[in-house]
Coordinates of C-alpha atoms and ligand atoms in Angstrom, one line a residue:
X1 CA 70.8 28.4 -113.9
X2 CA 70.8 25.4 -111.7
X3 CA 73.3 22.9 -112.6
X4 CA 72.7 19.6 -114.9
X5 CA 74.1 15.9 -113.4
X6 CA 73.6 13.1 -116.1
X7 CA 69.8 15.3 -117.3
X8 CA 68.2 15.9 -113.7
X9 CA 68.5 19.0 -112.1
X10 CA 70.0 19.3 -108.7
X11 CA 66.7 20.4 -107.6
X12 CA 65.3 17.1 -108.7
X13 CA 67.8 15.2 -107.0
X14 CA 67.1 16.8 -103.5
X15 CA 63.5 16.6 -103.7
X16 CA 63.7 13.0 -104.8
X17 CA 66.0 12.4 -102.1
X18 CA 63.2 14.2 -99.8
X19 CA 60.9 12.0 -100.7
X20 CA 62.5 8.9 -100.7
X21 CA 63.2 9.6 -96.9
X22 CA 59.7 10.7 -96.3
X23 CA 58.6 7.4 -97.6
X24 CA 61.1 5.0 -95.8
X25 CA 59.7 6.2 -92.4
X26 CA 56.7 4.7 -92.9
X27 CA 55.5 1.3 -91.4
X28 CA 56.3 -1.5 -93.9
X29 CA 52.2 -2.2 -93.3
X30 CA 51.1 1.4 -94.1
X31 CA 54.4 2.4 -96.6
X32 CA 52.0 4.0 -99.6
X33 CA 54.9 2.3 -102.4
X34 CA 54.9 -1.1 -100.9
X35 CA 51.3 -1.7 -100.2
X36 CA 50.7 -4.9 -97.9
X37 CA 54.3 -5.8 -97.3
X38 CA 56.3 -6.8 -94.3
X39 CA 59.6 -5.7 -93.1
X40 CA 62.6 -7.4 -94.7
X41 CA 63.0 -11.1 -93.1
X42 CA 65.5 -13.7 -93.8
X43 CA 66.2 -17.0 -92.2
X44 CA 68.9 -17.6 -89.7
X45 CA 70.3 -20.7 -88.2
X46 CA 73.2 -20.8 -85.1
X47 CA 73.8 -22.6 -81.8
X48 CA 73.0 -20.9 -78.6
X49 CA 74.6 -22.7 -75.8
X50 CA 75.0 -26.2 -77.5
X51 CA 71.3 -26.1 -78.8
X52 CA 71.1 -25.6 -82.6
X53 CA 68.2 -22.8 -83.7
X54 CA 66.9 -21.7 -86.6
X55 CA 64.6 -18.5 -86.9
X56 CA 63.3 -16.0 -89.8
X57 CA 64.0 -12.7 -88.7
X58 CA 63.7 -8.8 -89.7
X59 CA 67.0 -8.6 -90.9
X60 CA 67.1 -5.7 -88.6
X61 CA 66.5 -7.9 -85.4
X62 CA 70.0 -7.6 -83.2
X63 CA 71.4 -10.7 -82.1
X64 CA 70.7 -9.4 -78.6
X65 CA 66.9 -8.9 -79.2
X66 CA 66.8 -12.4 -81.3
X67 CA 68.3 -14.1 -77.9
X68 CA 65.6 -12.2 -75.8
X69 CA 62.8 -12.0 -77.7
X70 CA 62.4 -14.8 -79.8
X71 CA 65.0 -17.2 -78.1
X72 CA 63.8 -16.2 -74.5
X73 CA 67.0 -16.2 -72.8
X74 CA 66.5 -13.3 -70.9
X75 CA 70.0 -13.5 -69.0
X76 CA 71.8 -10.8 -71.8
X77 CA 70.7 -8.1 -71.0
X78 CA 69.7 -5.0 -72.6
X79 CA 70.8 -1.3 -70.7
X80 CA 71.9 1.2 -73.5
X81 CA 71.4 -0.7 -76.8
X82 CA 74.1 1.3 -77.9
X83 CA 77.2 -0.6 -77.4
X84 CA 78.3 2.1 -74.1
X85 CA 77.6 -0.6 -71.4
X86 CA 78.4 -4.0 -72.1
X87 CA 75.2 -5.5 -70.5
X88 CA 74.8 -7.3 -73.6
X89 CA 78.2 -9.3 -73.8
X90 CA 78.0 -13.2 -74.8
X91 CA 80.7 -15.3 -77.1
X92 CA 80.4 -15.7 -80.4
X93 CA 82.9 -18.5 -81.5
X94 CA 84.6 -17.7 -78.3
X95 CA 85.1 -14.0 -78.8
X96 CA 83.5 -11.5 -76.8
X97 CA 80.8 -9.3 -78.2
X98 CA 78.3 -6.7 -77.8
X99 CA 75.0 -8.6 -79.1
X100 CA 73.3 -4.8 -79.3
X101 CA 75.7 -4.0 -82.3
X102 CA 75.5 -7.4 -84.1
X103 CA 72.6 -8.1 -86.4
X104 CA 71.6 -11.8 -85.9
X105 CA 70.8 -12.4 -89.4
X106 CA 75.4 -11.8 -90.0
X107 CA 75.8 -14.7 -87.2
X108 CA 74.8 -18.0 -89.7
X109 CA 76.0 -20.9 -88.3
X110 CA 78.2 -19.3 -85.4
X111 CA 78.4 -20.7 -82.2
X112 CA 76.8 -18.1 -79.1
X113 CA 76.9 -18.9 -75.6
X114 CA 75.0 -16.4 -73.1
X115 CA 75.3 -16.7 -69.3
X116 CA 72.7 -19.2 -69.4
X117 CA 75.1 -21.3 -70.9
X118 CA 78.2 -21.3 -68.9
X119 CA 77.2 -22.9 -65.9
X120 CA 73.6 -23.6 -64.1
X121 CA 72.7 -22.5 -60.5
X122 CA 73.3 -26.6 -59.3
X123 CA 76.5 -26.2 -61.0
X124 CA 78.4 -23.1 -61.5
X125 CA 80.8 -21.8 -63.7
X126 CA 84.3 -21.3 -62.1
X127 CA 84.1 -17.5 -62.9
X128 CA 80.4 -17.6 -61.4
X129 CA 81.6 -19.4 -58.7
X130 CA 84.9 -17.0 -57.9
X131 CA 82.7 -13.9 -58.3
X132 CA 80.4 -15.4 -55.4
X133 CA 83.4 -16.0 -53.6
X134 CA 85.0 -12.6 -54.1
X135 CA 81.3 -10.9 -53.7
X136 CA 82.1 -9.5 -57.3
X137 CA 78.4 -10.0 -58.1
X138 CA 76.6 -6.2 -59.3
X139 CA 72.9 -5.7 -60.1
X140 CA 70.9 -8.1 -62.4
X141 CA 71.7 -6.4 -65.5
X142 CA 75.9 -5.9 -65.2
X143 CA 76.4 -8.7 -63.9
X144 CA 75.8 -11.5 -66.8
X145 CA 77.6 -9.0 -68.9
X146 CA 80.4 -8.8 -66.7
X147 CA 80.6 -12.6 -66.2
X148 CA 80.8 -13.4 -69.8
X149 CA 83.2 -10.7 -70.2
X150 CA 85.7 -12.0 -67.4
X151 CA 85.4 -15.6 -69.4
X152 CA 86.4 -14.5 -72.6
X153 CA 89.0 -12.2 -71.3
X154 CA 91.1 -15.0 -69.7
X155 CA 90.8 -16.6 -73.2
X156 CA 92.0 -13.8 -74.3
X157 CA 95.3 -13.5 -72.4
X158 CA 95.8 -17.0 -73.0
X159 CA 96.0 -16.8 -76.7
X160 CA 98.1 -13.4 -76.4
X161 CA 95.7 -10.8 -77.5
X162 CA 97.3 -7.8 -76.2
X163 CA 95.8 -4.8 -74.9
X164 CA 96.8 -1.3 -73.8
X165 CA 98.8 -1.7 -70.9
X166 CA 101.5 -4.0 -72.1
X167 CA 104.7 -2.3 -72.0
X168 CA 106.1 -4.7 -74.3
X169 CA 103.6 -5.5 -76.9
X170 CA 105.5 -8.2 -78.4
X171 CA 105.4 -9.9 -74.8
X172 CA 102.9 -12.8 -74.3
X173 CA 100.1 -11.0 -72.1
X174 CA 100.0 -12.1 -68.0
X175 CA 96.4 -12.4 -66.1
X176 CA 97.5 -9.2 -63.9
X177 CA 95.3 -7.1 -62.1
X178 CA 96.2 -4.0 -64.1
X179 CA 95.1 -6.1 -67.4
X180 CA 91.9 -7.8 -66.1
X181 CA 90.9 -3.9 -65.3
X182 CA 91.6 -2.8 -68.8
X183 CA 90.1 -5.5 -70.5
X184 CA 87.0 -5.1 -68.7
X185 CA 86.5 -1.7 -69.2
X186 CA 84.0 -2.1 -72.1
X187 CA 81.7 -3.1 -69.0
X188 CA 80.9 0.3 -67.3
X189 CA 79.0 -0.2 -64.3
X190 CA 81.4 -2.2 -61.9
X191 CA 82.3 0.4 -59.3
X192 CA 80.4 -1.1 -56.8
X193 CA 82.5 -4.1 -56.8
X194 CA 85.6 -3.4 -59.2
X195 CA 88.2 -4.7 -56.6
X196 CA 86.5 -7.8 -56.0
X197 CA 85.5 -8.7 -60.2
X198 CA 89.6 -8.5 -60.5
X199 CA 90.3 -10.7 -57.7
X200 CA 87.5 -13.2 -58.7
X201 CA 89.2 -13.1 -62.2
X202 CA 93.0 -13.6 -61.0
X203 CA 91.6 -16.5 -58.8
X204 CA 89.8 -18.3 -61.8
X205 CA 93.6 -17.2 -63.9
X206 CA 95.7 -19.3 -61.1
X207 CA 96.7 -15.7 -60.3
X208 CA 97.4 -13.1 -57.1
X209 CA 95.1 -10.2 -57.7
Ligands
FES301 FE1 74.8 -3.5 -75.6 FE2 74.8 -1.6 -73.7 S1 73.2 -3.0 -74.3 S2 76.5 -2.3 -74.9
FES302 FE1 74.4 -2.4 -62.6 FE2 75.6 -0.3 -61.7 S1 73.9 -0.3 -63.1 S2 75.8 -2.3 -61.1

């Protein structure tokens, strides 16, 4: 005989459990339990770049799709949605993250900037301008990425996260070409221009590559 848990059968705990996923890949619209109702929303407010927003989203929107599709700022880009690639990279209350692996709805009253907001084409951020300088610019979708990461990782050294490749962990961190490699490495696609993204960040550090 099939064994009891608290009076249903274990038989009837898989075929609920069957059924419950059956049902949960339905459309909200069509889901035969929840007749005419949406997907989950919930509203939302943060600052993107200094400008203060407030949204009702799916609460299964991704910061990175809320900045793109309902915010427009098209400059974080999407390439695996996965958090591989770091296409998506902006600051969040001046720490780097992947915006693909951050629901928007968990970012209530944080502070986001996105390349749009670090400098303008008139007037360039330092890092934008040093990776013109040191041709460390890739294709349109590394690239703003890549910039925000190269930001955040000076901030970084400069407040003494350490990483990897310190020998002496206990040592404050120094802008060195061997860190500014591993730090980026959360941003895949740079081997066109690997050499020159490390200069371009030593130069914006006060450093020698
Ligand atoms: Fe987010 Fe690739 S799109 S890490
Ligand atoms: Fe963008 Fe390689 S895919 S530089």
């Amino acid at each position: 005989m099939a064994p009891v848990m608290f009076g249903v059968s274990r038989r009837e705990v898989l075929v609920t459990g069957a059924v419950s996923a059956a049902l949960s890949s339905f459309p909200a619209e069509a889901h035969p339990a929840g007749g005419e109702a949406g997907p989950p929303a919930m509203p939302v407010s943060f600052k993107v770049n200094g400008t203060s927003h407030a949204l009702t989203l799916d609460t299964r929107t991704t910061l990175l799709d809320a900045l793109r599709e309902h915010l427009h700022l098209t400059g974080t880009k999407k390439g695996c949605d996965h958090g591989q690639c770091g296409a998506c990279t902006v600051i969040v209350n001046g720490e780097r993250i992947n915006a693909c692996l951050s629901l928007a709805v968990q970012h209530e009253g944080d502070d986001v900037t996105t390349v749009e907001g670090l400098g303008t084409p008139e007037r360039l951020h330092p890092m934008q301008a040093a990776f013109v300088k040191h041709d460390g610019y890739q294709c349109g979708y590394c690239t703003p990425g890549q910039i925000c990461s190269a930001v955040s990782v000076l901030q970084e050294i400069r407040r003494g996260v350490p990483s990897h490749v310190q020998s002496d962990i206990t040592a404050a961190p120094q802008p060195t070409n061997i860190e500014m490699r591993e730090r980026m490495s959360g941003n895949i696609c740079r081997c066109g221009a690997y050499s020159n993204i490390a200069e371009a960040m030593a130069e914006v550090a006060g450093e020698r590559a």
